[in-house]
Each structure stands twice: as C-alpha cells, then as structure tokens.
Amino acid sequence: MKQCEIKTFGILGGDKRQLFLADSLIKDGRSVILGGFDTLRSFGSIAIADIRTALEYSDALILPVPCVRTDGSLNAPFASGGIYFDSDELEIMKKKPVFTSMKERLVRAYPDLKGARLYDYAARDDFAILNAVPTAEGAAECAMSAFEGTLAGARCLVTGYGRIGKVLSRLLHSLGAKVTVSARSDTDRAYIQAFGYGFVNTTELREVRGFDVVFNTVPFLLFDETLLKNTDRDTLLIDLASLPGGVDFDAASALRIDAQRALSLPGKCAPKTAGEIIKTTVFRIIEEGNR
Amino acid sequence: MKQCEIKTFGILGGDKRQLFLADSLIKDGRSVILGGFDTLRSFGSIAIADIRTALEYSDALILPVPCVRTDGSLNAPFASGGIYFDSDELEIMKKKPVFTSMKERLVRAYPDLKGARLYDYAARDDFAILNAVPTAEGAAECAMSAFEGTLAGARCLVTGYGRIGKVLSRLLHSLGAKVTVSARSDTDRAYIQAFGYGFVNTTELREVRGFDVVFNTVPFLLFDETLLKNTDRDTLLIDLASLPGGVDFDAASALRIDAQRALSLPGKCAPKTAGEIIKTTVFRIIEEGNR
Amino acid sequence: MKQCEIKTFGILGGDKRQLFLADSLIKDGRSVILGGFDTLRSFGSIAIADIRTALEYSDALILPVPCVRTDGSLNAPFASGGIYFDSDELEIMKKKPVFTSMKERLVRAYPDLKGARLYDYAARDDFAILNAVPTAEGAAECAMSAFEGTLAGARCLVTGYGRIGKVLSRLLHSLGAKVTVSARSDTDRAYIQAFGYGFVNTTELREVRGFDVVFNTVPFLLFDETLLKNTDRDTLLIDLASLPGGVDFDAASALRIDAQRALSLPGKCAPKTAGEIIKTTVFRIIEEGNR
Amino acid sequence: MKQCEIKTFGILGGDKRQLFLADSLIKDGRSVILGGFDTLRSFGSIAIADIRTALEYSDALILPVPCVRTDGSLNAPFASGGIYFDSDELEIMKKKPVFTSMKERLVRAYPDLKGARLYDYAARDDFAILNAVPTAEGAAECAMSAFEGTLAGARCLVTGYGRIGKVLSRLLHSLGAKVTVSARSDTDRAYIQAFGYGFVNTTELREVRGFDVVFNTVPFLLFDETLLKNTDRDTLLIDLASLPGGVDFDAASALRIDAQRALSLPGKCAPKTAGEIIKTTVFRIIEEGNR
C-alpha cells in the first residue's frame, strides 16, 4: 500500500466528523467521494454520491466510528435509509484498503470481509491520545456550562491518570483551577506531583470533600453509593468513562448530587478536530505500510 | 462606616448572583435578609422576607446589577410583581449605606435618594477587572460550544486589549490557541508581543483572514459591513462589547458569517463567581471607608 | 525620514547588544558599518570600521545604551581607547537621523547636537516593556542560580506591579512557583487577583515571612533596615530596581540575608534579544515618522 | 519496618542534598545524626557526629547518591578523610534499615551487607521522575546562562521523551519557547502533538536545522559526528544524558558547536529540592513496608 497510490478516498457513512475529514482531505489535495449522506445535497464542493459509486471510484475506503450498528447497517445518520452491504459491494471492498473502527464488529456483521485489508484506525493508541484533547476540552465545556462558578479558582478532582486524565489535568491547571488527581501507581503519583497537582490514591478514596467539580475517567464503578454518600452534595460530577461508566447515577440522583454523563465528546464538541484526527491516523497507517 | 458595624445585609432584588452573594456572606459569618425573591420559598438556610423587612432589619443594603428597570421598578426577576420603593422605604434607605450599581439611574428613578450614602460598586475599575475572569471564561465556553474544532490549536483573534482583552488573550493562550490581539497603542502592542501573541493594529484592520474564532471587545462598530465583507465566511465571530456592540449583525447574517452576541456573561455563566465579586467589592468599599 | 531611504546603518559603540543588532539588521537586508569596535577584527561578515567611516558612509546612526560615559566619551567597551566626537564628526551627525539612548545626556556632552534629529529609542515605553522579557528571564536565572531549591514550588514575592512586575509574576507562575505580588492601586490588585496570584498591599508591608525568594522591582528604598529585620533570614532577595535600588544592602549583609543586585539584565543575560529589541524600536520610530 | 519506629535517622556522608534532607527531617519532627561531615562544625541546630555515633544511635541509616566511591570509601565530600566501614560497623548496619543508592555497588564493596535490609531509593521510578523537575529547571538555567537570547521565543529541540523529556518540554513551553520534541514511538508522538509541540522522529533525525537550543536526553550517541555536521553552528547543545552521554564532544569542538555536558543537575542546581525528594522517597518505602 503506497500513499501516493491513494488519490481518491471513498468515505462511507458517519456524522459531521466524516464531513470534516472529507473537507480536510480535499484541502490536502486528495479527491473524496461521499457515500451514505443522501439527506445532504452537497457538502461544500464535494458531491454526494451513492454507496456503490463511492465504492467503485475510490482507491481506499474510510468507515466511521462506530462502523456499523448492531443490526449490521452502516452507521450513517445522514442517510435516508438503512444501508447494508451486498455481496457485490463486499467484493469491491475486498480489493481496496478499508480504514475502519471496530474491525471485529465489522467482520462479525460481514464475514465476507475476513481477509480483506482492514485497518482499524480507532483501535490505535495514538488515535485515542489525540482524541484526549477534544475530550478534555469538551469536559471543560461541560463543566463551564453546568458549574455556577468559574473553573478559574475552582477545586477540581480528576480521577484516573490515563490518556484523558493526563490531558485534562493539564488543561484544568492551565485554566487556573486547583487540580487534584487520583491515581494508583507510584509512577503516576510522581508525575502528578512533578506537574504540581495534588495527589490522592484512588484505592484509598473513601470520601470526596472540598471539590467543586469532579471528572471521573476511571472505567469501573468508582462512584458507587458508598462513595457518593461521602461526597459533598454541591459537587458537580462529570463522568467521562466509557459505558457502563464509573458513576451510580441512580444513587447520585437519590442523593441529589448533580452527576452528568459526558460521552463521545470529540464527535459532539469538536467534530472538525475529530475528523482531522481520523485523517492523521489513516495517513500514519498508510505511511507505516510504506516503510 | 465601619465594617464591624454591619452585621446584617439586606439584599434587595437581583438574580442568582445575589443569591450566591447571600450565601457567601453567610459563610463569612454575616446575617442576610433577602427581599424581592418571593417566588422562592427559601434559599438554603436563608429566609426570604419582604422588602420592608429587609430594609428595616438590616444594617446595610445591596441592590443588584442593574439596580432598577427603566420604569423605576427594582430589578427583581425572582419577585412575583413589580417593586417600587415608597417614600417610607426611601426614608429607611437614606439612613443606611446602600451598595448599588448604576447610582445615577437609581437617583433619577428616586430623587429622594439624593444625599443618601450610595456606593456604586459596579462603577469601580476593580469590579470590572475581576469580572473579566468570568467574562473571558464565558467567552471561551461560547466559542467551545459554537466552534466545531477545539480551541487548542485554533487561530483566535481578540480585538481590543482592555480589561477583557487582557484576561481573554491569556486564557486562550493557556488553552493552546494561537492568539493574535489587535490594539492601537504602542504600549499595548509591546505587552502583546512581550506575552508572545501576534499583533495587528486595530486602526489598520482592513481584513480578517485566517482566523477560526474572533472575539470582539472593542465597544464601537469595528465589524461593519466593509470589514465583514473582508472576513472569512467560516470565521466564528463572538461580540463581547456592551451594547450597541461592535458587530453589524444584519450584515453578518446577510454574508452568512456566524456572529453571536455574548453579553452579561458573569451573571449567565458564573453567577457564583459574580456574586463573590460583588461581595469582594462591597467589602473593599467598606474597608476604604474605615481608613 | 523614510524607512526605504535608510540602507546603511552606522552603529557607533556599545556592547554585544549592538553586535547582535548589527547581525539582525544584516539578516533583514540592511547594510551595517560598525565603528568603535576596533579590538575585534571582524564580526561575522561585518567589517569593523573606524568611527569616521561609520559616520560618513551610513544613512543613519545608532548609539548604544547608555550612549556616552560621564566624561563624554562614547560608551564603547570594544574600542581600544576613549572616543570623543570632534566638531567635524558632529557636523556629519547633524545631517543624519541619530537613534540614541539618553538623548539629554548626549546633548549635555555635545551641545552642538542640539537641533540634530535625535530619536531616543530607550526612553520609549514600548522599549521598556519589551525589555521586561529579558529582564524577567534574567531575574529567574539569578534566582535559579542562587536559590538552592527549584522555582517550581517555591514561594515567591514580587514587589511592584509595573512593567517588570507584570512580566515577571507571569513567568514565575508559569515556572510553577507560588506567586504573591505586592502593589498599591485597586486596579493592580484586581489584575493580580484575576491572574490568580496572591496579593499584599505594598504600603502595608511590615514584614516578609514565608517566602523563599523576593524580587523587588519598586524603585525606592522599600527594603530598609526595619523591613529587613522582619524578613526571614533564609529568604533570597533579588533587587531589580534601577539605582539607587530598593534594598539597604548594608543592613541585609549585617542581618545575613542573601541580597543581590541584578541590574542591566537584558544586556548581560540576553544581548541577542536586547539587540533585536533595539532594532524593533528603531524601526517603529522610522515607521511612525513615515506616517 | 514501621514508620513510627524510626525516630532518629543516621545520615552518613553525601553533599548538600543530605544536609537539606537532614534539615527537612528535623522540620518533620524527626531526629538526625550526621556522620561524615567533620569539615563542618555544625549545620543549623544539627550536631555533626562521627560515623560510629551516627551508626549506633540511629534507628535507620541513609547513604548518599552515589553511596560509595570506586575505591569503596563512603561518598562524603564534607569529610576530612576517606571513610571505610569496618566489620563492627557493618554489623551495626545489618541491624537497621539502610536507605541507599546503588545497592549493588554497595554490596560489591561490602559483601558483608548481603542480606542486610538495603532499600535502594535511587533505583525507583518515582525518585527519577521527581528528580526530573530539578533536572529540567537546571537545564533551563544552563540554557539561559549560555544562550545569548531569551528562552522566550527561542526555538528549542528536546531529543527524547522519557522522564526528563516530558518535564523539560513542558517547562520550555511554559517559558514561551517554541518547542519541538523528538521521540520514536507512536504513543509518544501522539502525546507530543496533543500537548502542542512540534514532533520529529528520532530515528529520522538526519539534520538539526533552525534551532537555537537543543537539549539531548537520549542516552546513546545520537549527536555523532555525522549529525553534528548537519547541525547549525550557532546552535547551543546541552547534553543531559547520563555518561557516556549522547554527544561526541570532540567532534562538536572541532566543528565549533557550543556543546555542554550538564550532569547531576538536581544536586548542583537545587540541592534543597533534591534532599526533599530523597526524604519523600524514603518515606514512601517505609510506608509501603507498613502496608
């Protein structure tokens, strides 16, 4: 697979992110055919085609995040009806590099694609790290919107110091918040202290007192009823952990703690940036293939 | 006027800011009587009284921002009906220090108050500077919400380098935006460059190209039709200048430029912080009187 | 005076700053003749001439900071002997724009220059503001060198919130120090708090406790014996105020407080940046003359 | 080993770091006996004892970084003569917890200590991370001192994105430098871009052009003659990599590139902070033992 060979990308389905991805590819001098956007007439100077055209006249295909719905139809919110690939279409797909998210789910829905050149851009670590920037900014936006004070001067707790925790704690610190981060390892603790944040050990978190806003990034039920009972009532709790999430929302509601779920922030809050990150990641895969 | 003498503040009218002001005074150990909030049953542990009670049983009065409406009624969105001060009430007010915004407008509506101890907290420079923090954060929130990329990496122009310009440019820089500031004086230009921002001279602003988001703080019609015609279509324009504002919104609309008016941000986006700023300023006035 | 007319700058005397100024002008496509540097053979590709040549073959002249010594000789540390302008030379100087520091001192030494086109670049506010950047960085370097801990986490007091105070407090904050600033006006106090620093009122400064490093920028004797007696012994005190300075060094020495005078930091710590600031300011003067 | 049992620490040998460590322990309410500092009369209120006293009357021992010299003598620059532990002393040491650096080297010099309770605080990841802060600040100080411009606005390259690279790139960014980081992994590249720095792939580094200052943290010969030949002459090169380092200094000298070795920065530039980091790490080891 050589980068120079791919002149035309077929973008099949997806939301605004894929439209900005298309736009960004065009600005880079590539051609783009959009398929699965038939409720739109056009997008800028890019023509909207049907799926078959997009498949046939492109050198490579890009599927969205997530790629297909549970019923196997293409995730295509801008399409007027459900889109399922037929065997002819799958044949075409097998001849081209296909950049997709959730490769396994795709193959489960379309076993014919086993053996196709499927590249899962969304499974990559660098994709997730780059998306931590729009996620963190989206989380800050949520907090600015729901918290009645400014983040400047606010006492914020970030639970977890993975990709999102690293980027979010830095962002909140930049905004003038007083940042405490919870983590478990000695290594994380040392970085947290080196960067000047307060530290608490996640495993010793028995109560959450004196914080205006808490951002949870820990992907298990950290804020269970017990911890929530020992959390200040006027604390705003924003759960960034992917489903099932890290907060018992029923318990929070019963305790009258304002807890909000904030998922898929890159696509919702910054689809332009999210689209550019897809492009960056796809190009890296291509580049690596060329080595 | 001695600080120690004021034990009980009567807070007359106002929005959430005054409620947070009340809360903050209570936390400081003062007593508070709320008047003009009769649509609320209570606020935390603070009883809601009528205007007369609040006037009589307090040592000092605090009026909101703005203080009265154009018809002379108290600005009291949480009150069930229009509130006008009668001559008895004005007599009581004349005996106590009254902290208010828009002193002149108040005296115009109630000439009896001429000669009263009216302290205009909202006219002070320090009040305006402290409010630049919630204003700037509110502006960033607006931009995060309306702009489809992240502010991190976005090319931002701030027109004007007054109180809001100073705080906002710094905030955007902290968020990772590429910041350019327009100003007119050599002094401002030097600070702008010393802080590492790009500079353009406001008086030489003939076109606005290559910016994702523009924040106007200049309080005259800078973005007239001519300048808007030379502004990129996909630029988001947020006008922070007080009315009549700095943007010809009709022209922007005709040119399909996304222009938004963002006014009274401290009260809307961060009433808690805004209430604390009122408290801080009132206390400074008291402190200065004690010297 | 038009910018385009000045092709060749004669740089007379000065230290490394003027050499970097010369270098920067060359990189901008100008010609430069250096006079008063005869202990150097050459500087990069720039020939070293004598004063007379530099005077005659240039379109404009640049004198250093300071311009002349108290005996009237040119401030030219790289010259082998004392340089005094004779009447022929002064005649030539009168025909050209002369960019200098300390215009008055120059005219006092050479009354013939009264009426010459003398432009005092060093007297300008923007020159001083731009120099606050190398001054602040030089001050941080001094503190890093003399203080036995890191500035990250150090408790720092900056007295005075003028040009240097503004830039230095921001720099120390960026470095992770805990910054307190002393100032006198309500306006300064408000900005200091808006930027998240601690505040103390300079006029109420009776003791200095709990600070690792103090940077004085106040240009009068703030740290007199009385205040020094109420300053922690292990505080490092760096005086940035121009002579006579703001610290009683004899008293500090008697009290065994480590107090250091840090003067002329741009020239000492960052002559390259300082030279570029001279260029920037000279060009602004030219540009303004062209309007 | 319980924390509460250790009342008196015997600090054997070392430089200023150990003195600040002693000071910090005293401030925490512990007792300290200093051994191996006989060229000092006293240190604050702490008595200077001989090695034997320090060994006998303490509950735990702390050895310095490095612990012993190549001849087996204690690393004790403040001692008047060479200090070697005899078998009686080693017997005492075996009865107490000994916190040391370079445990292996110690056991090689004193095989009797095999089986002693030796805790290598300097081998821990968190120790190294916390020391990245004084290392980075020391590197910035070196650069400020040697570079003739300000770091504000300077184009800086940091090679390597390990512990020091992470902290240093952030510090330089805070100082207003234009930061580029070189690394090898996709994960590092993504973080580098997420934080807004420029990126270059270390393995593709064929030339170093357009940088004012380069900080090397890569612990192998990255800047060999070939790369140095393709490095700008006026670039300042600071090598932070531990010996043998990452720069061919002979080649740099022949090419007239200003290359400087900067080693052991925490001890040299910020012994107070370095001493506190030793204390923090020792306490963590104790705490972990108590679990």
Short mmCIF file of N, CA, C and O in Angstrom, two decimals, chain B residues 124-127 129-130 133 162-164 166-167 170 173 186-191 193-197 201 204 280 284 287-288 291, chain C residues 124-127 129-130 133 162-164 166-167 170 173 186-191 193-197 201 204 280 284 287-288 291:
data_model
loop_
_atom_site.label_atom_id
_atom_site.label_comp_id
_atom_site.label_asym_id
_atom_site.label_seq_id
_atom_site.Cartn_x
_atom_site.Cartn_y
_atom_site.Cartn_z
N ARG B 124 -16.79 50.68 39.72
CA ARG B 124 -15.36 50.64 40.07
C ARG B 124 -14.56 49.84 39.05
O ARG B 124 -15.00 48.81 38.56
N ASP B 125 -13.33 50.29 38.86
CA ASP B 125 -12.43 49.63 37.94
C ASP B 125 -12.12 48.20 38.42
O ASP B 125 -12.09 47.26 37.63
N ASP B 126 -11.92 48.03 39.72
CA ASP B 126 -11.55 46.69 40.20
C ASP B 126 -12.70 45.70 40.01
O ASP B 126 -12.48 44.53 39.70
N PHE B 127 -13.94 46.17 40.17
CA PHE B 127 -15.10 45.32 39.92
C PHE B 127 -15.09 44.83 38.47
O PHE B 127 -15.28 43.64 38.18
N ILE B 129 -12.52 44.64 36.44
CA ILE B 129 -11.38 43.76 36.16
C ILE B 129 -11.66 42.34 36.69
O ILE B 129 -11.44 41.36 36.00
N LEU B 130 -12.16 42.27 37.91
CA LEU B 130 -12.44 40.93 38.46
C LEU B 130 -13.49 40.22 37.62
O LEU B 130 -13.43 39.01 37.42
N VAL B 133 -12.64 37.92 34.47
CA VAL B 133 -12.35 36.47 34.55
C VAL B 133 -13.58 35.64 34.14
O VAL B 133 -13.51 34.83 33.22
N GLY B 162 -8.26 45.88 26.32
CA GLY B 162 -8.67 46.46 27.60
C GLY B 162 -8.75 45.35 28.63
O GLY B 162 -8.06 44.35 28.53
N ARG B 163 -9.62 45.52 29.59
CA ARG B 163 -9.69 44.55 30.68
C ARG B 163 -10.02 43.16 30.17
O ARG B 163 -9.37 42.17 30.53
N ILE B 164 -11.05 43.06 29.34
CA ILE B 164 -11.43 41.74 28.85
C ILE B 164 -10.37 41.19 27.90
O ILE B 164 -9.99 40.02 27.97
N LYS B 166 -7.21 41.66 27.87
CA LYS B 166 -6.01 41.21 28.61
C LYS B 166 -6.24 39.81 29.19
O LYS B 166 -5.38 38.94 29.12
N VAL B 167 -7.40 39.64 29.82
CA VAL B 167 -7.65 38.36 30.50
C VAL B 167 -7.99 37.26 29.48
O VAL B 167 -7.53 36.12 29.59
N ARG B 170 -4.93 35.88 27.44
CA ARG B 170 -4.14 34.98 28.29
C ARG B 170 -4.82 33.62 28.45
O ARG B 170 -4.17 32.57 28.38
N HIS B 173 -4.55 31.65 25.18
CA HIS B 173 -3.17 31.16 25.07
C HIS B 173 -2.96 29.93 25.95
O HIS B 173 -2.36 28.94 25.53
N ASP B 186 1.12 51.91 21.28
CA ASP B 186 2.45 51.28 21.31
C ASP B 186 2.64 50.48 22.58
O ASP B 186 3.28 49.42 22.58
N THR B 187 2.11 50.99 23.67
CA THR B 187 2.24 50.30 24.95
C THR B 187 1.54 48.94 24.90
O THR B 187 2.11 47.91 25.26
N ASP B 188 0.31 48.95 24.42
CA ASP B 188 -0.41 47.68 24.31
C ASP B 188 0.32 46.73 23.37
O ASP B 188 0.47 45.55 23.66
N ARG B 189 0.76 47.26 22.25
CA ARG B 189 1.48 46.40 21.30
C ARG B 189 2.68 45.74 21.96
O ARG B 189 2.94 44.54 21.77
N ALA B 190 3.40 46.51 22.76
CA ALA B 190 4.60 45.95 23.41
C ALA B 190 4.23 44.84 24.39
O ALA B 190 4.87 43.79 24.42
N TYR B 191 3.18 45.05 25.18
CA TYR B 191 2.77 43.98 26.10
C TYR B 191 2.30 42.75 25.32
O TYR B 191 2.61 41.62 25.67
N GLN B 193 3.24 41.72 22.47
CA GLN B 193 4.40 40.99 21.95
C GLN B 193 5.21 40.37 23.08
O GLN B 193 5.72 39.26 22.94
N ALA B 194 5.30 41.08 24.19
CA ALA B 194 6.05 40.53 25.33
C ALA B 194 5.41 39.24 25.83
O ALA B 194 6.09 38.34 26.31
N PHE B 195 4.10 39.13 25.70
CA PHE B 195 3.41 37.92 26.16
C PHE B 195 3.36 36.85 25.08
O PHE B 195 2.77 35.79 25.27
N GLY B 196 3.94 37.15 23.93
CA GLY B 196 4.07 36.12 22.90
C GLY B 196 2.89 35.96 21.97
O GLY B 196 2.79 34.96 21.26
N TYR B 197 2.00 36.94 21.92
CA TYR B 197 0.87 36.87 21.00
C TYR B 197 1.23 37.58 19.70
O TYR B 197 2.09 38.44 19.67
N ASN B 201 -2.62 46.04 14.26
CA ASN B 201 -3.09 47.35 14.69
C ASN B 201 -4.58 47.49 14.36
O ASN B 201 -4.98 47.34 13.20
N GLU B 204 -5.61 49.58 11.54
CA GLU B 204 -5.23 49.14 10.19
C GLU B 204 -5.92 47.84 9.80
O GLU B 204 -5.54 47.19 8.82
N THR B 280 -16.72 40.90 47.36
CA THR B 280 -15.36 41.43 47.48
C THR B 280 -15.33 42.94 47.31
O THR B 280 -14.67 43.66 48.07
N ARG B 284 -14.46 45.95 49.99
CA ARG B 284 -13.38 46.91 49.78
C ARG B 284 -13.85 48.33 50.01
O ARG B 284 -13.13 49.15 50.56
N GLU B 287 -14.01 48.79 53.66
CA GLU B 287 -12.65 48.87 54.19
C GLU B 287 -12.03 50.26 53.93
O GLU B 287 -11.39 50.83 54.80
N GLU B 288 -12.24 50.75 52.73
CA GLU B 288 -11.70 52.07 52.40
C GLU B 288 -12.35 53.13 53.27
O GLU B 288 -11.70 54.09 53.69
N ARG B 291 -10.70 53.53 56.65
CA ARG B 291 -9.32 54.01 56.79
C ARG B 291 -9.25 55.39 57.43
O ARG B 291 -10.08 56.24 57.16
N ARG C 124 11.45 55.23 25.30
CA ARG C 124 10.09 54.85 24.93
C ARG C 124 9.53 53.76 25.85
O ARG C 124 10.24 52.84 26.24
N ASP C 125 8.23 53.87 26.07
CA ASP C 125 7.54 52.91 26.91
C ASP C 125 7.61 51.50 26.28
O ASP C 125 7.85 50.51 26.98
N ASP C 126 7.44 51.40 24.98
CA ASP C 126 7.43 50.06 24.37
C ASP C 126 8.80 49.39 24.46
O ASP C 126 8.91 48.19 24.66
N PHE C 127 9.87 50.20 24.37
CA PHE C 127 11.22 49.67 24.55
C PHE C 127 11.37 49.05 25.94
O PHE C 127 11.87 47.93 26.11
N ILE C 129 8.97 47.98 27.92
CA ILE C 129 8.10 46.81 28.09
C ILE C 129 8.73 45.58 27.44
O ILE C 129 8.79 44.50 28.02
N LEU C 130 9.22 45.75 26.21
CA LEU C 130 9.84 44.61 25.53
C LEU C 130 11.05 44.12 26.31
O LEU C 130 11.31 42.91 26.39
N VAL C 133 10.89 41.37 29.22
CA VAL C 133 11.00 39.93 29.00
C VAL C 133 12.41 39.41 29.32
O VAL C 133 12.57 38.52 30.16
N GLY C 162 4.68 47.02 38.06
CA GLY C 162 4.89 47.82 36.85
C GLY C 162 5.25 46.88 35.71
O GLY C 162 4.86 45.72 35.69
N ARG C 163 6.04 47.38 34.77
CA ARG C 163 6.35 46.57 33.60
C ARG C 163 7.05 45.27 33.97
O ARG C 163 6.67 44.19 33.51
N ILE C 164 8.06 45.36 34.80
CA ILE C 164 8.79 44.14 35.15
C ILE C 164 7.94 43.25 36.04
O ILE C 164 7.88 42.03 35.85
N LYS C 166 4.76 42.87 36.08
CA LYS C 166 3.73 42.19 35.28
C LYS C 166 4.30 40.97 34.57
O LYS C 166 3.70 39.89 34.55
N VAL C 167 5.46 41.16 33.94
CA VAL C 167 6.03 40.07 33.14
C VAL C 167 6.66 39.01 34.05
O VAL C 167 6.52 37.81 33.81
N ARG C 170 4.10 36.67 35.89
CA ARG C 170 3.57 35.69 34.96
C ARG C 170 4.58 34.58 34.68
O ARG C 170 4.23 33.39 34.62
N HIS C 173 4.89 32.28 37.72
CA HIS C 173 3.69 31.44 37.76
C HIS C 173 3.82 30.29 36.76
O HIS C 173 3.50 29.14 37.07
N ASP C 186 -5.90 49.81 43.55
CA ASP C 186 -7.01 48.87 43.45
C ASP C 186 -7.00 48.17 42.09
O ASP C 186 -7.32 46.99 41.98
N THR C 187 -6.64 48.92 41.07
CA THR C 187 -6.60 48.34 39.72
C THR C 187 -5.56 47.23 39.65
O THR C 187 -5.84 46.13 39.17
N ASP C 188 -4.38 47.51 40.14
CA ASP C 188 -3.34 46.47 40.13
C ASP C 188 -3.78 45.27 40.96
O ASP C 188 -3.61 44.12 40.54
N ARG C 189 -4.34 45.54 42.13
CA ARG C 189 -4.80 44.44 42.97
C ARG C 189 -5.79 43.55 42.22
O ARG C 189 -5.72 42.32 42.29
N ALA C 190 -6.69 44.17 41.50
CA ALA C 190 -7.71 43.40 40.79
C ALA C 190 -7.07 42.53 39.70
O ALA C 190 -7.41 41.35 39.56
N TYR C 191 -6.13 43.08 38.95
CA TYR C 191 -5.47 42.25 37.93
C TYR C 191 -4.68 41.12 38.59
O TYR C 191 -4.69 39.99 38.12
N GLN C 193 -5.27 39.59 41.31
CA GLN C 193 -6.19 38.54 41.75
C GLN C 193 -6.82 37.84 40.55
O GLN C 193 -7.02 36.62 40.56
N ALA C 194 -7.11 38.60 39.51
CA ALA C 194 -7.70 38.00 38.31
C ALA C 194 -6.74 36.97 37.70
O ALA C 194 -7.18 35.98 37.12
N PHE C 195 -5.45 37.21 37.83
CA PHE C 195 -4.48 36.29 37.26
C PHE C 195 -4.12 35.16 38.23
O PHE C 195 -3.28 34.33 37.93
N GLY C 196 -4.75 35.18 39.41
CA GLY C 196 -4.58 34.05 40.32
C GLY C 196 -3.39 34.13 41.26
O GLY C 196 -3.02 33.12 41.86
N TYR C 197 -2.77 35.30 41.39
CA TYR C 197 -1.65 35.42 42.32
C TYR C 197 -2.17 35.89 43.68
O TYR C 197 -3.23 36.50 43.77
N ASN C 201 -0.62 44.48 49.99
CA ASN C 201 -0.54 45.90 49.70
C ASN C 201 0.86 46.40 50.06
O ASN C 201 1.30 46.26 51.20
N GLU C 204 1.35 48.37 53.08
CA GLU C 204 1.12 47.72 54.38
C GLU C 204 2.14 46.62 54.65
O GLU C 204 1.95 45.80 55.55
N THR C 280 13.84 46.59 16.73
CA THR C 280 12.39 46.75 16.65
C THR C 280 11.96 48.18 16.97
O THR C 280 11.13 48.77 16.28
N ARG C 284 10.28 51.09 14.60
CA ARG C 284 8.99 51.71 14.90
C ARG C 284 9.08 53.22 14.81
O ARG C 284 8.16 53.87 14.34
N GLU C 287 9.04 54.08 11.21
CA GLU C 287 7.69 53.84 10.68
C GLU C 287 6.74 54.96 11.08
O GLU C 287 5.96 55.45 10.26
N GLU C 288 6.82 55.39 12.32
CA GLU C 288 5.96 56.48 12.77
C GLU C 288 6.28 57.76 12.03
O GLU C 288 5.39 58.54 11.69
N ARG C 291 4.51 58.04 8.73
CA ARG C 291 3.05 58.14 8.63
C ARG C 291 2.60 59.51 8.15
O ARG C 291 3.19 60.52 8.49
#
